[in-house]
Amino acid sequence: MTAEALGSTRSPDVTDSPGQKAPRAGRLTNLLCGAAVTAVGVLALLEAMSLGLGALTHPRAGTWPGVVSGLLIVVGVLIMARAATYEDAEQITSRAWAVLVGAASLVALGQLIPLIGFEIPSFLLLVFWMCGLGRERLRLAVPLSAVVVAVFYLIFITGLSVPLPRLF
């Protein structure tokens, strides 16, 4: 089903047109992105170590965050090593602000969940992402967000008994 059939008002991007390619990132951009991924991995590893790494047979709170941090470090180093020859990355453009807005909205979600539960902030986040960042219509975003939150409620609260803060 196409975006038009779902009621999308999203304007076509450069990469949406067949035959046109988005501008490619250069060596400096690839180096900076690799360095950023590596830095996030190092900071996350330090935090995981403060929680205690444990072992795979006797995990502690920092075991899996430590594993993921290690993977981030490896991927970041590989990106930097291939910076000169990597052709698949797109150039960072003025549209990159949406990534920062999306990350900031996740931080806001994390701050609101302990206060009012996960249902309302998650619903608002999904509607914001679809309407604000994805330029979808409310008539699609609202019911879809409600269904997604309900499914996550059933999976995590009812099915897995995860102790998430909740309103209902």
Short mmCIF file of N, CA and C in Angstrom, two decimals:
data_model
loop_
_atom_site.label_atom_id
_atom_site.label_comp_id
_atom_site.label_asym_id
_atom_site.label_seq_id
_atom_site.Cartn_x
_atom_site.Cartn_y
_atom_site.Cartn_z
N MET A 1 0.85 -1.18 0.00
CA MET A 1 0.00 0.00 0.00
C MET A 1 0.89 1.24 0.00
N THR A 2 0.58 2.20 -0.80
CA THR A 2 1.42 3.38 -0.91
C THR A 2 1.12 4.37 0.19
N ALA A 3 2.04 5.33 0.36
CA ALA A 3 1.86 6.37 1.38
C ALA A 3 0.65 7.23 1.05
N GLU A 4 0.38 7.43 -0.25
CA GLU A 4 -0.77 8.23 -0.64
C GLU A 4 -2.07 7.54 -0.24
N ALA A 5 -2.10 6.21 -0.37
CA ALA A 5 -3.30 5.47 -0.02
C ALA A 5 -3.55 5.51 1.48
N LEU A 6 -2.49 5.65 2.27
CA LEU A 6 -2.64 5.72 3.72
C LEU A 6 -2.92 7.13 4.21
N GLY A 7 -3.00 8.09 3.31
CA GLY A 7 -3.30 9.46 3.70
C GLY A 7 -2.08 10.29 4.02
N SER A 8 -0.93 9.93 3.49
CA SER A 8 0.30 10.66 3.78
C SER A 8 0.31 12.00 3.07
N THR A 9 0.79 13.01 3.78
CA THR A 9 0.97 14.33 3.18
C THR A 9 2.44 14.64 3.03
N ARG A 10 3.27 13.63 3.19
CA ARG A 10 4.71 13.80 3.15
C ARG A 10 5.15 14.20 1.76
N SER A 11 6.02 15.19 1.71
CA SER A 11 6.54 15.62 0.42
C SER A 11 7.65 14.67 0.00
N PRO A 12 7.78 14.44 -1.30
CA PRO A 12 8.81 13.50 -1.75
C PRO A 12 10.21 14.04 -1.48
N ASP A 13 11.10 13.15 -1.07
CA ASP A 13 12.49 13.49 -0.84
C ASP A 13 13.27 13.30 -2.13
N VAL A 14 14.50 13.73 -2.10
CA VAL A 14 15.36 13.57 -3.27
C VAL A 14 15.49 12.09 -3.62
N THR A 15 15.61 11.24 -2.61
CA THR A 15 15.81 9.82 -2.85
C THR A 15 14.53 9.12 -3.26
N ASP A 16 13.36 9.78 -3.16
CA ASP A 16 12.10 9.17 -3.57
C ASP A 16 11.97 9.09 -5.08
N SER A 17 12.64 9.97 -5.80
CA SER A 17 12.54 10.01 -7.25
C SER A 17 13.48 8.98 -7.84
N PRO A 18 12.96 8.12 -8.71
CA PRO A 18 13.85 7.13 -9.32
C PRO A 18 14.90 7.81 -10.19
N GLY A 19 16.10 7.29 -10.13
CA GLY A 19 17.17 7.84 -10.94
C GLY A 19 17.96 8.95 -10.28
N GLN A 20 17.42 9.57 -9.24
CA GLN A 20 18.15 10.62 -8.53
C GLN A 20 18.74 10.04 -7.26
N LYS A 21 19.97 10.43 -6.98
CA LYS A 21 20.63 9.96 -5.78
C LYS A 21 20.86 11.12 -4.83
N ALA A 22 20.75 10.84 -3.54
CA ALA A 22 21.06 11.85 -2.54
C ALA A 22 22.56 12.08 -2.54
N PRO A 23 23.00 13.28 -2.17
CA PRO A 23 24.45 13.54 -2.13
C PRO A 23 25.14 12.62 -1.13
N ARG A 24 26.29 12.13 -1.50
CA ARG A 24 27.04 11.20 -0.67
C ARG A 24 27.91 11.92 0.34
N ALA A 25 28.11 11.27 1.46
CA ALA A 25 28.96 11.83 2.51
C ALA A 25 30.42 11.71 2.09
N GLY A 26 31.21 12.60 2.55
CA GLY A 26 32.64 12.55 2.26
C GLY A 26 33.42 11.87 3.38
N ARG A 27 34.72 11.86 3.23
CA ARG A 27 35.59 11.21 4.21
C ARG A 27 35.46 11.84 5.59
N LEU A 28 35.44 13.18 5.67
CA LEU A 28 35.33 13.86 6.95
C LEU A 28 34.03 13.51 7.67
N THR A 29 32.93 13.49 6.94
CA THR A 29 31.64 13.13 7.54
C THR A 29 31.68 11.71 8.07
N ASN A 30 32.23 10.78 7.29
CA ASN A 30 32.33 9.40 7.75
C ASN A 30 33.21 9.28 8.99
N LEU A 31 34.32 10.02 9.02
CA LEU A 31 35.20 10.01 10.20
C LEU A 31 34.48 10.56 11.43
N LEU A 32 33.76 11.66 11.25
CA LEU A 32 33.04 12.25 12.39
C LEU A 32 31.93 11.35 12.88
N CYS A 33 31.21 10.72 11.97
CA CYS A 33 30.14 9.79 12.38
C CYS A 33 30.73 8.58 13.11
N GLY A 34 31.81 8.04 12.60
CA GLY A 34 32.47 6.92 13.27
C GLY A 34 32.97 7.30 14.64
N ALA A 35 33.54 8.51 14.75
CA ALA A 35 34.02 8.99 16.05
C ALA A 35 32.86 9.18 17.02
N ALA A 36 31.73 9.67 16.53
CA ALA A 36 30.57 9.86 17.40
C ALA A 36 30.04 8.53 17.91
N VAL A 37 29.96 7.53 17.02
CA VAL A 37 29.49 6.20 17.44
C VAL A 37 30.46 5.60 18.45
N THR A 38 31.76 5.74 18.21
CA THR A 38 32.76 5.22 19.13
C THR A 38 32.67 5.91 20.49
N ALA A 39 32.48 7.23 20.49
CA ALA A 39 32.38 7.98 21.74
C ALA A 39 31.15 7.56 22.54
N VAL A 40 30.03 7.37 21.87
CA VAL A 40 28.83 6.90 22.56
C VAL A 40 29.08 5.52 23.15
N GLY A 41 29.75 4.66 22.38
CA GLY A 41 30.06 3.32 22.88
C GLY A 41 30.96 3.35 24.10
N VAL A 42 31.98 4.21 24.08
CA VAL A 42 32.90 4.32 25.23
C VAL A 42 32.15 4.84 26.46
N LEU A 43 31.35 5.89 26.28
CA LEU A 43 30.59 6.43 27.42
C LEU A 43 29.62 5.40 27.97
N ALA A 44 28.95 4.67 27.09
CA ALA A 44 28.02 3.64 27.54
C ALA A 44 28.76 2.50 28.24
N LEU A 45 29.94 2.16 27.76
CA LEU A 45 30.74 1.11 28.41
C LEU A 45 31.17 1.54 29.80
N LEU A 46 31.57 2.79 29.95
CA LEU A 46 31.92 3.29 31.29
C LEU A 46 30.74 3.20 32.24
N GLU A 47 29.57 3.54 31.75
CA GLU A 47 28.36 3.45 32.58
C GLU A 47 28.03 1.99 32.91
N ALA A 48 28.18 1.10 31.93
CA ALA A 48 27.93 -0.32 32.15
C ALA A 48 28.90 -0.88 33.19
N MET A 49 30.16 -0.43 33.12
CA MET A 49 31.15 -0.90 34.09
C MET A 49 30.82 -0.42 35.49
N SER A 50 30.23 0.77 35.61
CA SER A 50 29.84 1.25 36.94
C SER A 50 28.69 0.43 37.51
N LEU A 51 27.91 -0.21 36.64
CA LEU A 51 26.82 -1.09 37.11
C LEU A 51 27.32 -2.48 37.45
N GLY A 52 28.50 -2.81 36.98
CA GLY A 52 29.06 -4.14 37.19
C GLY A 52 28.80 -5.02 35.98
N LEU A 53 29.89 -5.47 35.33
CA LEU A 53 29.74 -6.24 34.10
C LEU A 53 29.34 -7.68 34.35
N GLY A 54 29.81 -8.28 35.41
CA GLY A 54 29.51 -9.68 35.64
C GLY A 54 30.11 -10.54 34.55
N ALA A 55 29.45 -11.65 34.23
CA ALA A 55 29.89 -12.56 33.18
C ALA A 55 28.64 -13.07 32.46
N LEU A 56 28.85 -13.69 31.31
CA LEU A 56 27.70 -14.21 30.57
C LEU A 56 26.97 -15.31 31.35
N THR A 57 27.72 -16.07 32.16
CA THR A 57 27.08 -17.11 32.96
C THR A 57 26.48 -16.56 34.25
N HIS A 58 26.99 -15.43 34.72
CA HIS A 58 26.46 -14.77 35.92
C HIS A 58 26.35 -13.26 35.63
N PRO A 59 25.33 -12.90 34.82
CA PRO A 59 25.23 -11.50 34.42
C PRO A 59 24.84 -10.58 35.57
N ARG A 60 25.30 -9.36 35.45
CA ARG A 60 24.90 -8.30 36.37
C ARG A 60 24.21 -7.22 35.56
N ALA A 61 23.89 -6.12 36.20
CA ALA A 61 23.11 -5.07 35.54
C ALA A 61 23.82 -4.49 34.32
N GLY A 62 25.13 -4.50 34.30
CA GLY A 62 25.86 -3.89 33.19
C GLY A 62 26.31 -4.87 32.12
N THR A 63 25.94 -6.15 32.23
CA THR A 63 26.42 -7.14 31.27
C THR A 63 25.98 -6.83 29.85
N TRP A 64 24.69 -6.76 29.62
CA TRP A 64 24.20 -6.56 28.26
C TRP A 64 24.44 -5.14 27.76
N PRO A 65 24.31 -4.13 28.60
CA PRO A 65 24.73 -2.81 28.12
C PRO A 65 26.21 -2.78 27.75
N GLY A 66 27.03 -3.55 28.46
CA GLY A 66 28.45 -3.63 28.14
C GLY A 66 28.70 -4.31 26.81
N VAL A 67 27.94 -5.36 26.52
CA VAL A 67 28.07 -6.05 25.23
C VAL A 67 27.67 -5.12 24.09
N VAL A 68 26.55 -4.43 24.25
CA VAL A 68 26.10 -3.50 23.21
C VAL A 68 27.09 -2.35 23.05
N SER A 69 27.64 -1.87 24.15
CA SER A 69 28.65 -0.81 24.09
C SER A 69 29.88 -1.26 23.32
N GLY A 70 30.32 -2.47 23.58
CA GLY A 70 31.46 -3.02 22.85
C GLY A 70 31.18 -3.09 21.35
N LEU A 71 29.97 -3.50 20.99
CA LEU A 71 29.60 -3.55 19.57
C LEU A 71 29.60 -2.15 18.96
N LEU A 72 29.11 -1.16 19.71
CA LEU A 72 29.14 0.22 19.21
C LEU A 72 30.57 0.68 18.95
N ILE A 73 31.47 0.36 19.86
CA ILE A 73 32.87 0.75 19.70
C ILE A 73 33.46 0.10 18.44
N VAL A 74 33.21 -1.19 18.26
CA VAL A 74 33.73 -1.89 17.08
C VAL A 74 33.17 -1.29 15.80
N VAL A 75 31.86 -1.04 15.76
CA VAL A 75 31.25 -0.47 14.56
C VAL A 75 31.79 0.93 14.29
N GLY A 76 31.95 1.74 15.33
CA GLY A 76 32.50 3.08 15.15
C GLY A 76 33.90 3.05 14.59
N VAL A 77 34.73 2.16 15.09
CA VAL A 77 36.10 2.04 14.59
C VAL A 77 36.10 1.55 13.13
N LEU A 78 35.20 0.62 12.81
CA LEU A 78 35.12 0.15 11.42
C LEU A 78 34.67 1.27 10.48
N ILE A 79 33.73 2.09 10.92
CA ILE A 79 33.29 3.22 10.10
C ILE A 79 34.47 4.16 9.85
N MET A 80 35.24 4.47 10.89
CA MET A 80 36.39 5.35 10.71
C MET A 80 37.45 4.72 9.80
N ALA A 81 37.66 3.41 9.93
CA ALA A 81 38.67 2.73 9.11
C ALA A 81 38.29 2.73 7.63
N ARG A 82 36.99 2.68 7.35
CA ARG A 82 36.53 2.66 5.96
C ARG A 82 36.07 4.03 5.47
N ALA A 83 36.36 5.07 6.20
CA ALA A 83 35.85 6.41 5.89
C ALA A 83 36.18 6.87 4.48
N ALA A 84 37.36 6.57 4.01
CA ALA A 84 37.78 7.06 2.69
C ALA A 84 37.11 6.30 1.55
N THR A 85 36.76 5.04 1.77
CA THR A 85 36.24 4.22 0.68
C THR A 85 34.75 3.93 0.79
N TYR A 86 34.14 4.30 1.88
CA TYR A 86 32.72 3.98 2.09
C TYR A 86 31.86 4.90 1.24
N GLU A 87 31.01 4.33 0.38
CA GLU A 87 30.21 5.11 -0.57
C GLU A 87 28.72 5.10 -0.25
N ASP A 88 28.28 4.38 0.76
CA ASP A 88 26.85 4.20 0.99
C ASP A 88 26.23 5.24 1.90
N ALA A 89 27.02 6.04 2.59
CA ALA A 89 26.47 7.02 3.52
C ALA A 89 26.06 8.29 2.79
N GLU A 90 24.93 8.85 3.22
CA GLU A 90 24.46 10.10 2.62
C GLU A 90 25.02 11.29 3.37
N GLN A 91 25.13 12.39 2.67
CA GLN A 91 25.62 13.63 3.26
C GLN A 91 24.64 14.14 4.31
N ILE A 92 25.17 14.72 5.38
CA ILE A 92 24.33 15.30 6.41
C ILE A 92 23.81 16.63 5.86
N THR A 93 22.49 16.77 5.84
CA THR A 93 21.87 17.98 5.28
C THR A 93 21.09 18.72 6.37
N SER A 94 20.40 19.75 5.95
CA SER A 94 19.60 20.53 6.92
C SER A 94 18.44 19.73 7.48
N ARG A 95 18.10 18.61 6.86
CA ARG A 95 17.01 17.77 7.38
C ARG A 95 17.44 16.93 8.58
N ALA A 96 18.72 16.97 8.93
CA ALA A 96 19.23 16.18 10.05
C ALA A 96 18.68 16.65 11.39
N TRP A 97 18.11 17.83 11.45
CA TRP A 97 17.53 18.33 12.70
C TRP A 97 16.47 17.37 13.22
N ALA A 98 15.79 16.65 12.33
CA ALA A 98 14.74 15.73 12.76
C ALA A 98 15.29 14.62 13.66
N VAL A 99 16.52 14.23 13.44
CA VAL A 99 17.15 13.21 14.28
C VAL A 99 17.33 13.76 15.70
N LEU A 100 17.79 14.99 15.80
CA LEU A 100 17.97 15.61 17.12
C LEU A 100 16.63 15.80 17.83
N VAL A 101 15.61 16.21 17.08
CA VAL A 101 14.28 16.37 17.66
C VAL A 101 13.74 15.03 18.13
N GLY A 102 13.96 13.98 17.33
CA GLY A 102 13.53 12.64 17.72
C GLY A 102 14.23 12.15 18.99
N ALA A 103 15.53 12.40 19.08
CA ALA A 103 16.28 12.01 20.28
C ALA A 103 15.82 12.80 21.50
N ALA A 104 15.58 14.10 21.33
CA ALA A 104 15.10 14.92 22.44
C ALA A 104 13.71 14.46 22.89
N SER A 105 12.88 14.04 21.95
CA SER A 105 11.55 13.56 22.33
C SER A 105 11.64 12.25 23.11
N LEU A 106 12.63 11.42 22.80
CA LEU A 106 12.84 10.19 23.59
C LEU A 106 13.27 10.52 25.02
N VAL A 107 14.10 11.55 25.17
CA VAL A 107 14.50 11.99 26.51
C VAL A 107 13.27 12.48 27.28
N ALA A 108 12.41 13.24 26.61
CA ALA A 108 11.18 13.72 27.24
C ALA A 108 10.30 12.55 27.65
N LEU A 109 10.22 11.53 26.80
CA LEU A 109 9.45 10.33 27.14
C LEU A 109 10.00 9.69 28.41
N GLY A 110 11.31 9.56 28.47
CA GLY A 110 11.94 8.97 29.66
C GLY A 110 11.67 9.76 30.93
N GLN A 111 11.54 11.08 30.81
CA GLN A 111 11.25 11.91 31.98
C GLN A 111 9.79 11.83 32.39
N LEU A 112 8.89 11.63 31.43
CA LEU A 112 7.46 11.61 31.73
C LEU A 112 6.96 10.25 32.22
N ILE A 113 7.58 9.17 31.79
CA ILE A 113 7.09 7.84 32.16
C ILE A 113 6.99 7.64 33.68
N PRO A 114 8.00 8.01 34.47
CA PRO A 114 7.86 7.81 35.92
C PRO A 114 6.75 8.68 36.54
N LEU A 115 6.42 9.78 35.90
CA LEU A 115 5.43 10.69 36.45
C LEU A 115 3.99 10.29 36.13
N ILE A 116 3.74 9.92 34.87
CA ILE A 116 2.35 9.64 34.48
C ILE A 116 2.18 8.29 33.79
N GLY A 117 3.16 7.42 33.89
CA GLY A 117 3.03 6.11 33.27
C GLY A 117 3.51 6.12 31.84
N PHE A 118 3.51 4.94 31.23
CA PHE A 118 4.06 4.87 29.88
C PHE A 118 3.01 5.07 28.80
N GLU A 119 1.72 4.93 29.11
CA GLU A 119 0.70 4.97 28.07
C GLU A 119 0.58 6.33 27.39
N ILE A 120 0.35 7.39 28.15
CA ILE A 120 0.13 8.71 27.57
C ILE A 120 1.40 9.25 26.90
N PRO A 121 2.57 9.22 27.55
CA PRO A 121 3.77 9.70 26.86
C PRO A 121 4.09 8.91 25.59
N SER A 122 3.89 7.59 25.62
CA SER A 122 4.17 6.78 24.43
C SER A 122 3.22 7.13 23.30
N PHE A 123 1.95 7.30 23.62
CA PHE A 123 0.96 7.69 22.62
C PHE A 123 1.33 9.05 22.01
N LEU A 124 1.65 10.02 22.87
CA LEU A 124 2.01 11.35 22.38
C LEU A 124 3.28 11.32 21.54
N LEU A 125 4.26 10.51 21.96
CA LEU A 125 5.50 10.39 21.20
C LEU A 125 5.23 9.84 19.80
N LEU A 126 4.43 8.80 19.72
CA LEU A 126 4.14 8.21 18.42
C LEU A 126 3.38 9.17 17.52
N VAL A 127 2.41 9.87 18.07
CA VAL A 127 1.67 10.86 17.27
C VAL A 127 2.61 11.96 16.81
N PHE A 128 3.48 12.43 17.70
CA PHE A 128 4.44 13.48 17.33
C PHE A 128 5.37 13.00 16.22
N TRP A 129 5.91 11.78 16.39
CA TRP A 129 6.82 11.26 15.37
C TRP A 129 6.12 11.13 14.02
N MET A 130 4.89 10.62 14.02
CA MET A 130 4.20 10.43 12.75
C MET A 130 3.75 11.75 12.13
N CYS A 131 3.17 12.63 12.93
CA CYS A 131 2.65 13.90 12.39
C CYS A 131 3.73 14.96 12.26
N GLY A 132 4.52 15.13 13.30
CA GLY A 132 5.52 16.19 13.30
C GLY A 132 6.73 15.88 12.45
N LEU A 133 7.27 14.70 12.62
CA LEU A 133 8.49 14.33 11.89
C LEU A 133 8.20 13.61 10.58
N GLY A 134 7.14 12.80 10.57
CA GLY A 134 6.82 12.04 9.37
C GLY A 134 5.78 12.66 8.48
N ARG A 135 5.16 13.73 8.94
CA ARG A 135 4.15 14.48 8.17
C ARG A 135 2.97 13.63 7.75
N GLU A 136 2.58 12.71 8.63
CA GLU A 136 1.36 11.93 8.38
C GLU A 136 0.17 12.70 8.92
N ARG A 137 -1.00 12.32 8.48
CA ARG A 137 -2.22 12.97 8.94
C ARG A 137 -2.64 12.41 10.29
N LEU A 138 -3.34 13.24 11.06
CA LEU A 138 -3.82 12.82 12.38
C LEU A 138 -4.76 11.63 12.28
N ARG A 139 -5.55 11.57 11.24
CA ARG A 139 -6.53 10.48 11.11
C ARG A 139 -5.86 9.12 10.97
N LEU A 140 -4.61 9.09 10.56
CA LEU A 140 -3.84 7.86 10.54
C LEU A 140 -3.02 7.70 11.81
N ALA A 141 -2.41 8.78 12.26
CA ALA A 141 -1.48 8.71 13.40
C ALA A 141 -2.17 8.37 14.71
N VAL A 142 -3.31 8.96 14.98
CA VAL A 142 -3.98 8.75 16.28
C VAL A 142 -4.42 7.30 16.47
N PRO A 143 -5.19 6.71 15.54
CA PRO A 143 -5.59 5.31 15.79
C PRO A 143 -4.40 4.35 15.76
N LEU A 144 -3.44 4.59 14.88
CA LEU A 144 -2.28 3.70 14.81
C LEU A 144 -1.47 3.77 16.10
N SER A 145 -1.29 4.97 16.64
CA SER A 145 -0.56 5.13 17.90
C SER A 145 -1.29 4.43 19.04
N ALA A 146 -2.61 4.56 19.08
CA ALA A 146 -3.40 3.90 20.12
C ALA A 146 -3.26 2.39 20.04
N VAL A 147 -3.29 1.84 18.84
CA VAL A 147 -3.15 0.39 18.66
C VAL A 147 -1.75 -0.06 19.09
N VAL A 148 -0.72 0.67 18.70
CA VAL A 148 0.66 0.29 19.06
C VAL A 148 0.85 0.32 20.57
N VAL A 149 0.36 1.35 21.24
CA VAL A 149 0.48 1.42 22.70
C VAL A 149 -0.29 0.29 23.35
N ALA A 150 -1.47 -0.03 22.84
CA ALA A 150 -2.26 -1.14 23.39
C ALA A 150 -1.54 -2.47 23.22
N VAL A 151 -0.91 -2.67 22.07
CA VAL A 151 -0.17 -3.91 21.83
C VAL A 151 1.03 -4.01 22.78
N PHE A 152 1.76 -2.90 22.94
CA PHE A 152 2.89 -2.92 23.88
C PHE A 152 2.40 -3.15 25.31
N TYR A 153 1.25 -2.59 25.66
CA TYR A 153 0.67 -2.83 26.99
C TYR A 153 0.40 -4.32 27.17
N LEU A 154 -0.23 -4.92 26.18
CA LEU A 154 -0.55 -6.35 26.28
C LEU A 154 0.71 -7.21 26.34
N ILE A 155 1.71 -6.86 25.55
CA ILE A 155 2.94 -7.66 25.54
C ILE A 155 3.71 -7.51 26.84
N PHE A 156 4.01 -6.26 27.23
CA PHE A 156 4.91 -6.04 28.35
C PHE A 156 4.24 -6.09 29.71
N ILE A 157 3.05 -5.51 29.85
CA ILE A 157 2.39 -5.47 31.15
C ILE A 157 1.64 -6.78 31.41
N THR A 158 0.81 -7.17 30.47
CA THR A 158 -0.02 -8.37 30.67
C THR A 158 0.77 -9.65 30.43
N GLY A 159 1.44 -9.73 29.27
CA GLY A 159 2.12 -10.96 28.91
C GLY A 159 3.40 -11.24 29.66
N LEU A 160 4.28 -10.26 29.76
CA LEU A 160 5.60 -10.46 30.36
C LEU A 160 5.70 -9.96 31.81
N SER A 161 4.67 -9.30 32.30
CA SER A 161 4.63 -8.76 33.66
C SER A 161 5.81 -7.84 33.96
N VAL A 162 6.17 -6.99 33.00
CA VAL A 162 7.24 -6.03 33.19
C VAL A 162 6.71 -4.90 34.07
N PRO A 163 7.42 -4.55 35.13
CA PRO A 163 6.90 -3.52 36.05
C PRO A 163 7.13 -2.10 35.54
N LEU A 164 6.46 -1.74 34.45
CA LEU A 164 6.55 -0.36 33.93
C LEU A 164 5.61 0.54 34.69
N PRO A 165 6.00 1.79 34.95
CA PRO A 165 5.06 2.72 35.54
C PRO A 165 3.88 2.91 34.58
N ARG A 166 2.67 2.81 35.12
CA ARG A 166 1.52 2.93 34.22
C ARG A 166 0.39 3.68 34.89
N LEU A 167 -0.44 4.27 34.04
CA LEU A 167 -1.57 5.05 34.50
C LEU A 167 -2.77 4.16 34.76
N PHE A 168 -2.93 3.13 33.94
CA PHE A 168 -4.12 2.26 34.03
C PHE A 168 -3.79 0.93 34.67
#
